[in-house]
mmCIF file of C-alpha atoms in Angstrom:
data_model
loop_
_atom_site.group_PDB
_atom_site.id
_atom_site.type_symbol
_atom_site.label_atom_id
_atom_site.label_comp_id
_atom_site.label_asym_id
_atom_site.label_seq_id
_atom_site.Cartn_x
_atom_site.Cartn_y
_atom_site.Cartn_z
ATOM 1 C CA MET U 1 -4.565 9.923 11.952
ATOM 2 C CA THR U 2 -6.853 8.468 14.601
ATOM 3 C CA SER U 3 -4.354 5.780 15.546
ATOM 4 C CA PHE U 4 -1.370 8.031 16.295
ATOM 5 C CA CYS U 5 -2.329 11.721 16.521
ATOM 6 C CA PRO U 6 -3.223 12.733 20.089
ATOM 7 C CA LEU U 7 -5.101 15.810 18.820
ATOM 8 C CA ALA U 8 -7.248 13.704 16.473
ATOM 9 C CA LYS U 9 -7.929 11.253 19.293
ATOM 10 C CA ASP U 10 -9.060 14.105 21.552
ATOM 11 C CA SER U 11 -11.335 15.650 18.937
ATOM 12 C CA LEU U 12 -12.978 12.287 18.192
ATOM 13 C CA ALA U 13 -13.192 10.989 21.753
ATOM 14 C CA ASP U 14 -16.965 11.426 21.980
ATOM 15 C CA SER U 15 -17.761 10.275 18.439
ATOM 16 C CA GLU U 16 -20.059 7.301 18.064
ATOM 17 C CA ILE U 17 -19.346 4.371 15.777
ATOM 18 C CA ALA U 18 -21.922 1.774 14.811
ATOM 19 C CA PHE U 19 -21.290 -1.624 16.384
ATOM 20 C CA GLY U 20 -21.440 -3.183 12.926
ATOM 21 C CA ALA U 21 -18.428 -1.091 11.897
ATOM 22 C CA ILE U 22 -16.322 -2.839 14.535
ATOM 23 C CA ASP U 23 -17.469 -6.208 13.232
ATOM 24 C CA PHE U 24 -16.917 -5.187 9.602
ATOM 25 C CA TYR U 25 -13.565 -3.370 9.895
ATOM 26 C CA GLY U 26 -12.159 -5.151 12.942
ATOM 27 C CA ALA U 27 -10.988 -3.526 16.154
ATOM 28 C CA ASP U 28 -7.730 -2.233 14.625
ATOM 29 C CA GLN U 29 -9.566 -0.375 11.839
ATOM 30 C CA ALA U 30 -12.768 0.512 13.733
ATOM 31 C CA ALA U 31 -12.081 4.234 13.201
ATOM 32 C CA LEU U 32 -13.097 3.716 9.552
ATOM 33 C CA GLY U 33 -16.626 3.534 10.957
ATOM 34 C CA LEU U 34 -16.396 7.305 11.458
ATOM 35 C CA PHE U 35 -16.793 7.660 7.699
ATOM 36 C CA GLU U 36 -20.014 5.707 7.435
ATOM 37 C CA ARG U 37 -22.974 7.895 6.486
ATOM 38 C CA VAL U 38 -20.506 10.608 5.391
ATOM 39 C CA SER U 39 -20.291 11.555 1.735
ATOM 40 C CA PHE U 40 -16.999 12.697 0.288
ATOM 41 C CA ALA U 41 -18.659 13.529 -3.030
ATOM 42 C CA GLY U 42 -18.827 17.201 -2.151
ATOM 43 C CA LYS U 43 -16.872 19.863 -0.393
ATOM 44 C CA LEU U 44 -19.149 19.947 2.650
ATOM 45 C CA GLY U 45 -18.363 16.359 3.716
ATOM 46 C CA ILE U 46 -14.665 16.759 2.994
ATOM 47 C CA LYS U 47 -14.491 20.040 4.915
ATOM 48 C CA GLU U 48 -16.444 18.784 7.925
ATOM 49 C CA MET U 49 -14.427 15.606 8.403
ATOM 50 C CA SER U 50 -11.100 17.360 7.745
ATOM 51 C CA LYS U 51 -11.875 19.899 10.444
ATOM 52 C CA LYS U 52 -13.265 17.304 12.855
ATOM 53 C CA ILE U 53 -10.374 14.851 12.566
ATOM 54 C CA ALA U 54 -7.362 17.038 11.825
ATOM 55 C CA GLY U 55 -8.449 20.625 12.440
ATOM 56 C CA LEU U 56 -7.707 21.302 8.754
ATOM 57 C CA THR U 57 -9.612 24.196 7.203
ATOM 58 C CA TRP U 58 -9.205 26.162 3.982
ATOM 59 C CA VAL U 59 -10.785 28.939 1.987
ATOM 60 C CA ASP U 60 -12.454 28.253 -1.351
ATOM 61 C CA ARG U 61 -9.916 30.417 -3.240
ATOM 62 C CA SER U 62 -6.910 28.437 -1.967
ATOM 63 C CA SER U 63 -5.244 25.693 -3.999
ATOM 64 C CA LEU U 64 -6.977 23.082 -1.874
ATOM 65 C CA GLY U 65 -10.317 24.883 -2.151
ATOM 66 C CA VAL U 66 -10.081 24.935 -5.954
ATOM 67 C CA ALA U 67 -9.051 21.260 -6.034
ATOM 68 C CA VAL U 68 -12.027 20.302 -3.849
ATOM 69 C CA SER U 69 -14.400 22.327 -6.059
ATOM 70 C CA ASP U 70 -13.071 20.652 -9.208
ATOM 71 C CA PHE U 71 -13.474 17.240 -7.576
ATOM 72 C CA GLU U 72 -17.027 18.107 -6.572
ATOM 73 C CA LYS U 73 -17.811 18.855 -10.236
ATOM 74 C CA VAL U 74 -16.549 15.411 -11.187
ATOM 75 C CA CYS U 75 -18.826 13.939 -8.510
ATOM 76 C CA HIS U 76 -21.841 15.730 -9.990
ATOM 77 C CA MET U 77 -20.994 14.344 -13.407
ATOM 78 C CA ARG U 78 -20.520 10.860 -11.948
ATOM 79 C CA HIS U 79 -23.887 11.134 -10.235
ATOM 80 C CA ALA U 80 -25.566 11.956 -13.536
ATOM 81 C CA ALA U 81 -23.759 9.146 -15.361
ATOM 82 C CA VAL U 82 -24.531 6.495 -12.752
ATOM 83 C CA HIS U 83 -27.869 7.458 -11.254
ATOM 84 C CA SER U 84 -29.604 9.503 -13.925
ATOM 85 C CA GLN U 85 -28.850 7.472 -17.056
ATOM 86 C CA GLY U 86 -26.363 10.076 -18.231
ATOM 87 C CA VAL U 87 -28.726 13.039 -17.865
ATOM 88 C CA LEU U 88 -27.807 15.962 -15.631
ATOM 89 C CA ASN U 89 -30.644 16.633 -13.255
ATOM 90 C CA ARG U 90 -31.583 20.175 -12.319
ATOM 91 C CA GLY U 91 -29.608 20.076 -9.060
ATOM 92 C CA ASN U 92 -26.436 18.785 -10.696
ATOM 93 C CA ALA U 93 -26.726 21.318 -13.530
ATOM 94 C CA ARG U 94 -27.162 24.158 -11.021
ATOM 95 C CA ALA U 95 -24.201 22.932 -8.938
ATOM 96 C CA LEU U 96 -22.089 22.892 -12.086
ATOM 97 C CA GLY U 97 -23.071 26.493 -12.813
ATOM 98 C CA LEU U 98 -24.947 25.614 -15.971
ATOM 99 C CA GLY U 99 -28.028 27.603 -14.965
ATOM 100 C CA ARG U 100 -31.325 27.276 -16.694
ATOM 101 C CA SER U 101 -31.587 25.082 -19.713
ATOM 102 C CA THR U 102 -34.208 24.565 -22.344
ATOM 103 C CA GLY U 103 -33.989 20.824 -21.905
ATOM 104 C CA ALA U 104 -32.101 17.852 -20.555
ATOM 105 C CA MET U 105 -28.339 17.870 -20.795
ATOM 106 C CA ASN U 106 -26.532 14.594 -21.364
ATOM 107 C CA VAL U 107 -23.191 13.661 -19.917
ATOM 108 C CA VAL U 108 -20.819 12.490 -22.619
ATOM 109 C CA VAL U 109 -17.671 10.773 -21.431
ATOM 110 C CA ASP U 110 -15.030 10.855 -24.117
ATOM 111 C CA MET U 111 -11.335 10.267 -23.538
ATOM 112 C CA PRO U 112 -10.266 13.934 -23.166
ATOM 113 C CA HIS U 113 -12.992 14.572 -20.580
ATOM 114 C CA PHE U 114 -12.227 11.317 -18.801
ATOM 115 C CA HIS U 115 -8.605 12.473 -18.506
ATOM 116 C CA MET U 116 -9.759 15.860 -17.167
ATOM 117 C CA ALA U 117 -11.839 14.077 -14.516
ATOM 118 C CA ALA U 118 -8.915 11.836 -13.561
ATOM 119 C CA LYS U 119 -6.668 14.891 -13.361
ATOM 120 C CA ALA U 120 -9.137 16.638 -11.021
ATOM 121 C CA CYS U 121 -9.230 13.580 -8.741
ATOM 122 C CA THR U 122 -5.451 13.207 -8.717
ATOM 123 C CA ASN U 123 -4.985 16.916 -8.106
ATOM 124 C CA LEU U 124 -7.326 16.782 -5.113
ATOM 125 C CA VAL U 125 -5.429 13.905 -3.526
ATOM 126 C CA ARG U 126 -2.048 15.540 -4.077
ATOM 127 C CA GLU U 127 -3.132 18.959 -2.822
ATOM 128 C CA TYR U 128 -5.026 17.503 0.128
ATOM 129 C CA ASN U 129 -2.022 15.412 1.182
ATOM 130 C CA ARG U 130 0.330 18.389 0.849
ATOM 131 C CA SER U 131 -1.993 20.678 2.806
ATOM 132 C CA LEU U 132 -2.661 18.079 5.487
ATOM 133 C CA TYR U 133 1.046 17.374 5.922
ATOM 134 C CA GLU U 134 1.906 21.053 6.330
ATOM 135 C CA HIS U 135 -1.036 21.662 8.657
ATOM 136 C CA ILE U 136 -0.335 18.690 10.923
ATOM 137 C CA VAL U 137 3.387 19.402 11.211
ATOM 138 C CA GLN U 138 2.751 23.053 12.092
ATOM 139 C CA ARG U 139 -0.022 22.101 14.505
ATOM 140 C CA TRP U 140 2.153 19.494 16.224
ATOM 141 C CA ILE U 141 4.944 22.041 16.578
ATOM 142 C CA ARG U 142 2.561 24.743 17.859
ATOM 143 C CA GLU U 143 0.850 22.357 20.312
ATOM 144 C CA ARG U 144 4.231 20.961 21.385
ATOM 145 C CA ILE U 145 3.450 17.411 20.339
ATOM 146 C CA LEU U 146 6.841 17.305 18.597
ATOM 147 C CA VAL U 147 9.628 18.099 21.036
ATOM 148 C CA GLY U 148 12.698 18.029 18.780
ATOM 149 C CA ARG U 149 14.091 14.652 19.812
ATOM 150 C CA TRP U 150 13.626 11.798 17.351
ATOM 151 C CA SER U 151 13.496 9.249 20.172
ATOM 152 C CA ASP U 152 10.375 11.003 21.537
ATOM 153 C CA ASP U 153 8.840 12.232 18.284
ATOM 154 C CA ARG U 154 9.210 9.015 16.303
ATOM 155 C CA LYS U 155 5.995 7.495 17.716
ATOM 156 C CA PHE U 156 4.006 10.319 16.064
ATOM 157 C CA PHE U 157 6.136 11.169 13.076
ATOM 158 C CA GLN U 158 6.943 7.692 11.698
ATOM 159 C CA PRO U 159 3.291 6.582 11.249
ATOM 160 C CA PHE U 160 2.403 10.036 9.924
ATOM 161 C CA ILE U 161 5.063 9.846 7.216
ATOM 162 C CA ASP U 162 4.061 6.255 6.437
ATOM 163 C CA LEU U 163 0.496 7.514 5.909
ATOM 164 C CA MET U 164 1.464 10.543 3.821
ATOM 165 C CA ARG U 165 4.260 9.042 1.717
ATOM 166 C CA SER U 166 3.629 8.640 -1.991
ATOM 167 C CA GLN U 167 6.204 6.968 -4.189
ATOM 168 C CA GLU U 168 4.363 8.079 -7.307
ATOM 169 C CA ASP U 169 4.125 11.742 -6.348
ATOM 170 C CA GLY U 170 7.534 11.977 -4.716
ATOM 171 C CA LEU U 171 5.962 13.257 -1.497
ATOM 172 C CA MET U 172 8.126 12.575 1.554
ATOM 173 C CA ARG U 173 11.236 11.258 -0.145
ATOM 174 C CA GLY U 174 13.725 9.499 2.051
ATOM 175 C CA THR U 175 13.161 7.954 5.427
ATOM 176 C CA ALA U 176 10.845 9.367 8.065
ATOM 177 C CA TYR U 177 13.952 10.305 10.026
ATOM 178 C CA SER U 178 15.453 12.237 7.106
ATOM 179 C CA VAL U 179 12.191 14.163 6.645
ATOM 180 C CA TYR U 180 12.100 14.812 10.392
ATOM 181 C CA ARG U 181 15.669 16.149 10.352
ATOM 182 C CA THR U 182 14.585 18.887 7.913
ATOM 183 C CA LEU U 183 12.043 20.040 10.528
ATOM 184 C CA GLN U 184 14.056 19.522 13.678
ATOM 185 C CA SER U 185 15.596 23.001 13.905
ATOM 186 C CA GLY U 186 12.152 24.596 13.502
ATOM 187 C CA ILE U 187 10.800 22.396 16.283
ATOM 188 C CA LEU U 188 13.683 23.299 18.586
ATOM 189 C CA ASN U 189 13.326 27.009 17.721
ATOM 190 C CA ARG U 190 9.682 26.847 18.796
ATOM 191 C CA TYR U 191 10.795 25.711 22.215
ATOM 192 C CA ALA U 192 13.425 28.452 22.401
ATOM 193 C CA SER U 193 10.853 31.201 21.786
ATOM 194 C CA PRO U 194 8.484 32.209 24.618
#
């Protein structure tokens, strides 16, 4: 988003990136340095960066909110498995809604639960991509970034579709132009209304 969205560029214009990030990622990918010292293992980090970069917000009861909460639960379980020798610490147990316990609780990773964790991760990515796509398109129309002419809008829309496209999920089927054509009348209608 930072390489082609003018709204993202504006919102990040005063952000600082460590010099080492430029050396590590290279000048073309230096924006990845924005994610250093940011944890995406919980809803707070995901929400803050989504709002900062794309202006994307959601309520906890929405599809995206539920997907983020489910992902956060997987992150708590991962934390226990990796850092606590498979034992849920008090903080992780509380975050998972397990309340008080009479003793340590062990994380057991069997195949059905592994599949549930993978499903939660996949669901988050799919729902996040869908929500981000809808939000950005509507925001670009509202802010008049998209003007309704492919020759002008291609510089924003083509890289956006390239970023969002998923062959596996069937998101954004067809060419960027064919996806754009489905939106073009809505873009032009926005300009027709006062």
